[in-house]
Amino acid sequence: MKSVFQSFVSYLLCDWVASIGAIVTTTSAVIFLTFAFQGFSNPYYGIVVFLVFPAFFVLGLILVPAGVWRCSKRRGGLRNIPSVDVTGPAAIRFFGLLGLLTVINVAIVSAGTYTSVKYMDSQQFCGRVCHVMTPQYTAYQDSAHSRVECVSCHVGPGAAWFVHYKLSGIHQAFAVTFRTYDRPIHAGNRSLRPSADTCEQCHWPEKFQGDKLKVLKKYEEDAHNTEKITVLMMHVGTRIHKAHVGKNIEYIAADTERHDLPWVSANGVVYKSRDIAGERRKMDCIDCHNRPTHAFDMPATAVDAALESGELDRTIPYLKRDAVLQLMGKKPIEEAQPAVKRIYARNIFPEMMVSWGTYPNNIGHDLFPGCFRCHDDNHKNDSGKAITQDCSTCHELVAVSEENPEILKQLGAK
Ligand code: HEC
Ligand code: HEC
Ligand code: HEC
Ligand code: HEC
Ligand code: HEC
């Protein structure tokens, strides 16, 4: 036994390539085994633990026979490799030093890889270096998620998805270099990762509860920019989330944009508006919240928001009407108020062919079909029951387009 070990060590020490191979393999194996079984939520660890260390491990395994081969070639055969003494203080010092150096090396290399990967996944890199994403980055900075990193939604934790997205990243880098990307760009053929692994890492569905009062202010296109208020009691936690989140709802889309959903099933009961075959997809957060961070406005809603916030002065006659015309290109935008120009720059990106309505928002049903893609009274099951469009299913219409809703006075909100 001792002699087998001794000749093995002799082989390793005979050529520096083999020695380095052995050290690299051992240390990367040790580090891999230490980290691989620890839970981690940060996707960057994926590449370090599951790609860098195994790569070093394999590299080491290749270096060992390569070194032995070099040595045996030099000496004219394996038999002529001199056997070394593996005991004694000199040997201990030698192995100790080599071990220490390797640990330091691997640590430096992995830290270097870690920082560069982290940089490539940072919002600066994703949003700014990669100029084709300017529209998404602009909207992102203006959203509730502007402190959430791109990869929290686009990659999520775990090694397999990390590799999946890195490979598609290489493809995308080519597309950007050779300008073969789609304009406007779409979310990887609509194949964003299931939201249980992304959104639900921060938003815990068990904690969704309660209704939410929504006060929506709009302005007429008249001389006074008259304010009209709609008050909705949204059954967010009590019905909307309850009816879909954690329920087995599937659909088949007739288009890649998922606007036309003729076939829906809820826990096995099929509701359809017409027959269609195709891939079934499980409904998740993103089917409603498709614009949680890259939300683009429509002209009238954007102007309403600026009038509500006071950024646009409501006392200027016909301001709402004129601002909308300027944003639509029917009046010169050069003559517009700074706030209107800002709305334009926030939403229109000619170089990426992003314009009004390029990216519809599926929450609601006012400007885009949204909920009514399914809740249209047209998707029926075998017994003729439809996915409901009843107006008080999702919200109570407490006030609709009123100038002074009574309810706001009662609530002390006016
Ligand atoms: C809160 C989650 C979230 C964050 C954070 C996020 N995205 Fe997105 N992103 C999405 C969703 C959801 C979609 C749309 C998926 C769909 O429509 O199917 C999307 C779509 C996209 C698209 C495709 C074009 C489009 O608008 O549909 C690009 C490009 C994109 N994101 C880039 C980024 C960049 C760059 C960042 C960081 C600066 C980022 N995203 C941060 C959730 C997110
Ligand atoms: C890294 C954590 C994180 C992830 C991942 C995340 N969110 Fe959020 N989300 C937040 C935070 C923080 C807020 C802001 C809360 C606030 O402002 O009160 C927020 C706010 C929201 C809101 C309210 C938005 C608004 O404009 O008021 C919605 C809706 C939402 N997230 C949906 C999603 C969806 C859908 C996904 C997955 C595509 C997602 N989130 C992923 C942390 C996250
Ligand atoms: C059937 C469509 C639908 C699905 C599926 C859905 N939501 Fe929502 N969600 C809504 C609507 C509608 C609102 C209320 C929006 C509003 O009017 O403010 C909302 C509100 C929210 C809010 C803000 C909560 C608040 O009280 O202000 C968060 C956060 C959120 N959703 C996260 C999620 C996450 C995470 C998932 C997936 C687990 C999800 N939603 C699935 C429709 C949906
Ligand atoms: C992919 C299709 C689809 C979309 C899109 C969709 N729903 Fe639903 N929804 C369903 C199905 C299916 C049911 C369950 C019907 C049943 O079991 O009777 C349902 C049930 C509901 C219920 C419970 C109804 C009841 O009778 O209690 C509410 C509330 C609801 N949805 C709100 C929304 C809102 C709000 C949106 C848009 C933000 C939306 N849904 C978008 C398919 C959809
Ligand atoms: C499947 C759920 C659902 C049904 C059914 C439904 N709504 Fe809505 N409705 C919504 C959601 C979600 C919003 C968006 C609230 C927001 O702006 O965040 C909304 C918004 C509205 C608004 C405000 C739109 C705006 O921006 O001014 C009105 C008005 C409205 N609904 C009326 C109706 C009427 C009338 C019906 C019956 C024909 C109806 N809704 C049926 C889910 C529903």
PDB file of N, CA and C and ligand atoms in Angstrom, residues 195 199-200 203 205 208 212 214 234 236 240-241 244-245 283-285 288-289 363, ligand 3:
ATOM      1  N   SER A 195     -42.873  32.452 -11.986  1.00  0.00           N
ATOM      2  CA  SER A 195     -42.696  33.513 -11.001  1.00  0.00           C
ATOM      3  C   SER A 195     -42.550  32.999  -9.574  1.00  0.00           C
ATOM      4  N   CYS A 199     -40.637  36.356  -8.323  1.00  0.00           N
ATOM      5  CA  CYS A 199     -41.476  37.265  -7.547  1.00  0.00           C
ATOM      6  C   CYS A 199     -41.724  36.747  -6.130  1.00  0.00           C
ATOM      7  N   GLU A 200     -42.013  35.457  -6.024  1.00  0.00           N
ATOM      8  CA  GLU A 200     -42.422  34.923  -4.718  1.00  0.00           C
ATOM      9  C   GLU A 200     -41.264  34.810  -3.732  1.00  0.00           C
ATOM     10  N   HIS A 203     -42.337  38.479  -2.583  1.00  0.00           N
ATOM     11  CA  HIS A 203     -43.770  38.653  -2.281  1.00  0.00           C
ATOM     12  C   HIS A 203     -44.335  37.301  -1.892  1.00  0.00           C
ATOM     13  N   PRO A 205     -47.109  34.845  -1.194  1.00  0.00           N
ATOM     14  CA  PRO A 205     -48.553  34.764  -1.482  1.00  0.00           C
ATOM     15  C   PRO A 205     -49.414  34.508  -0.254  1.00  0.00           C
ATOM     16  N   PHE A 208     -50.861  37.634   1.123  1.00  0.00           N
ATOM     17  CA  PHE A 208     -51.760  38.506   0.360  1.00  0.00           C
ATOM     18  C   PHE A 208     -53.106  38.518   1.045  1.00  0.00           C
ATOM     19  N   LYS A 212     -58.359  46.840  -1.337  1.00  0.00           N
ATOM     20  CA  LYS A 212     -57.570  48.052  -1.483  1.00  0.00           C
ATOM     21  C   LYS A 212     -58.427  49.114  -2.168  1.00  0.00           C
ATOM     22  N   LYS A 214     -58.931  52.217  -4.369  1.00  0.00           N
ATOM     23  CA  LYS A 214     -58.166  52.922  -5.408  1.00  0.00           C
ATOM     24  C   LYS A 214     -58.899  54.183  -5.815  1.00  0.00           C
ATOM     25  N   MET A 234     -60.895  47.576  -4.697  1.00  0.00           N
ATOM     26  CA  MET A 234     -60.344  46.413  -5.401  1.00  0.00           C
ATOM     27  C   MET A 234     -60.297  45.220  -4.453  1.00  0.00           C
ATOM     28  N   VAL A 236     -58.423  42.807  -3.986  1.00  0.00           N
ATOM     29  CA  VAL A 236     -57.112  42.262  -4.368  1.00  0.00           C
ATOM     30  C   VAL A 236     -56.800  40.959  -3.630  1.00  0.00           C
ATOM     31  N   ILE A 240     -59.109  38.481  -5.978  1.00  0.00           N
ATOM     32  CA  ILE A 240     -58.284  38.415  -7.195  1.00  0.00           C
ATOM     33  C   ILE A 240     -57.109  37.465  -7.014  1.00  0.00           C
ATOM     34  N   HIS A 241     -56.302  37.693  -5.980  1.00  0.00           N
ATOM     35  CA  HIS A 241     -55.170  36.795  -5.756  1.00  0.00           C
ATOM     36  C   HIS A 241     -55.644  35.401  -5.365  1.00  0.00           C
ATOM     37  N   HIS A 244     -56.546  33.041  -8.317  1.00  0.00           N
ATOM     38  CA  HIS A 244     -55.537  32.570  -9.280  1.00  0.00           C
ATOM     39  C   HIS A 244     -54.262  32.048  -8.659  1.00  0.00           C
ATOM     40  N   VAL A 245     -53.759  32.727  -7.620  1.00  0.00           N
ATOM     41  CA  VAL A 245     -52.449  32.349  -7.074  1.00  0.00           C
ATOM     42  C   VAL A 245     -52.585  31.025  -6.323  1.00  0.00           C
ATOM     43  N   MET A 283     -50.774  29.586 -15.488  1.00  0.00           N
ATOM     44  CA  MET A 283     -50.883  31.012 -15.212  1.00  0.00           C
ATOM     45  C   MET A 283     -50.088  31.351 -13.953  1.00  0.00           C
ATOM     46  N   ASP A 284     -49.345  32.443 -13.987  1.00  0.00           N
ATOM     47  CA  ASP A 284     -48.656  32.889 -12.768  1.00  0.00           C
ATOM     48  C   ASP A 284     -48.706  34.415 -12.657  1.00  0.00           C
ATOM     49  N   CYS A 285     -47.931  34.967 -11.733  1.00  0.00           N
ATOM     50  CA  CYS A 285     -47.989  36.414 -11.473  1.00  0.00           C
ATOM     51  C   CYS A 285     -47.860  37.230 -12.767  1.00  0.00           C
ATOM     52  N   CYS A 288     -50.691  38.485 -15.169  1.00  0.00           N
ATOM     53  CA  CYS A 288     -51.388  39.741 -14.843  1.00  0.00           C
ATOM     54  C   CYS A 288     -50.369  40.871 -14.699  1.00  0.00           C
ATOM     55  N   HIS A 289     -49.332  40.638 -13.891  1.00  0.00           N
ATOM     56  CA  HIS A 289     -48.312  41.675 -13.652  1.00  0.00           C
ATOM     57  C   HIS A 289     -47.213  41.551 -14.700  1.00  0.00           C
ATOM     58  N   ILE A 363     -52.806  44.467 -16.328  1.00  0.00           N
ATOM     59  CA  ILE A 363     -53.608  44.731 -15.124  1.00  0.00           C
ATOM     60  C   ILE A 363     -54.762  45.642 -15.553  1.00  0.00           C
TER      61      ILE A 363
HETATM   62  C1  HEC B   3     -55.369  37.482 -11.842  1.00  0.00           C
HETATM   63  C2  HEC B   3     -54.335  38.445 -11.969  1.00  0.00           C
HETATM   64  C3  HEC B   3     -53.275  38.508 -10.894  1.00  0.00           C
HETATM   65  C4  HEC B   3     -52.368  37.533 -10.557  1.00  0.00           C
HETATM   66  C5  HEC B   3     -52.247  36.144 -11.155  1.00  0.00           C
HETATM   67  C6  HEC B   3     -51.526  38.092  -9.547  1.00  0.00           C
HETATM   68  N1  HEC B   3     -51.919  39.381  -9.260  1.00  0.00           N
HETATM   69 FE1  HEC B   3     -51.030  40.660  -7.947  1.00  0.00          FE
HETATM   70  N2  HEC B   3     -52.492  42.034  -8.273  1.00  0.00           N
HETATM   71  C7  HEC B   3     -53.481  41.907  -9.235  1.00  0.00           C
HETATM   72  C8  HEC B   3     -54.311  43.098  -9.195  1.00  0.00           C
HETATM   73  C9  HEC B   3     -55.501  43.376 -10.098  1.00  0.00           C
HETATM   74  C10 HEC B   3     -53.783  43.929  -8.184  1.00  0.00           C
HETATM   75  C11 HEC B   3     -54.288  45.290  -7.758  1.00  0.00           C
HETATM   76  C12 HEC B   3     -53.696  46.290  -8.663  1.00  0.00           C
HETATM   77  C13 HEC B   3     -54.179  47.645  -8.305  1.00  0.00           C
HETATM   78  O1  HEC B   3     -55.252  48.005  -8.761  1.00  0.00           O
HETATM   79  O2  HEC B   3     -53.454  48.313  -7.584  1.00  0.00           O
HETATM   80  C14 HEC B   3     -52.621  43.229  -7.632  1.00  0.00           C
HETATM   81  C15 HEC B   3     -51.801  43.731  -6.612  1.00  0.00           C
HETATM   82  C16 HEC B   3     -50.571  43.172  -6.263  1.00  0.00           C
HETATM   83  C17 HEC B   3     -49.610  43.764  -5.363  1.00  0.00           C
HETATM   84  C18 HEC B   3     -49.770  45.071  -4.641  1.00  0.00           C
HETATM   85  C19 HEC B   3     -50.509  44.681  -3.402  1.00  0.00           C
HETATM   86  C20 HEC B   3     -51.185  45.759  -2.733  1.00  0.00           C
HETATM   87  O3  HEC B   3     -51.992  45.413  -1.841  1.00  0.00           O
HETATM   88  O4  HEC B   3     -50.980  46.920  -3.084  1.00  0.00           O
HETATM   89  C21 HEC B   3     -48.549  42.900  -5.273  1.00  0.00           C
HETATM   90  C22 HEC B   3     -47.295  43.071  -4.459  1.00  0.00           C
HETATM   91  C23 HEC B   3     -48.854  41.759  -6.124  1.00  0.00           C
HETATM   92  N3  HEC B   3     -50.089  41.966  -6.700  1.00  0.00           N
HETATM   93  C24 HEC B   3     -48.018  40.707  -6.325  1.00  0.00           C
HETATM   94  C25 HEC B   3     -48.379  39.534  -6.993  1.00  0.00           C
HETATM   95  C26 HEC B   3     -47.562  38.339  -7.047  1.00  0.00           C
HETATM   96  C27 HEC B   3     -46.200  38.183  -6.413  1.00  0.00           C
HETATM   97  C28 HEC B   3     -48.256  37.413  -7.755  1.00  0.00           C
HETATM   98  C29 HEC B   3     -47.862  35.972  -8.050  1.00  0.00           C
HETATM   99  C30 HEC B   3     -47.688  35.136  -6.875  1.00  0.00           C
HETATM  100  C31 HEC B   3     -49.506  38.029  -8.176  1.00  0.00           C
HETATM  101  N4  HEC B   3     -49.542  39.313  -7.679  1.00  0.00           N
HETATM  102  C32 HEC B   3     -50.466  37.436  -8.962  1.00  0.00           C
HETATM  103  C33 HEC B   3     -53.689  40.850 -10.096  1.00  0.00           C
HETATM  104  C34 HEC B   3     -52.991  39.661 -10.061  1.00  0.00           C
END
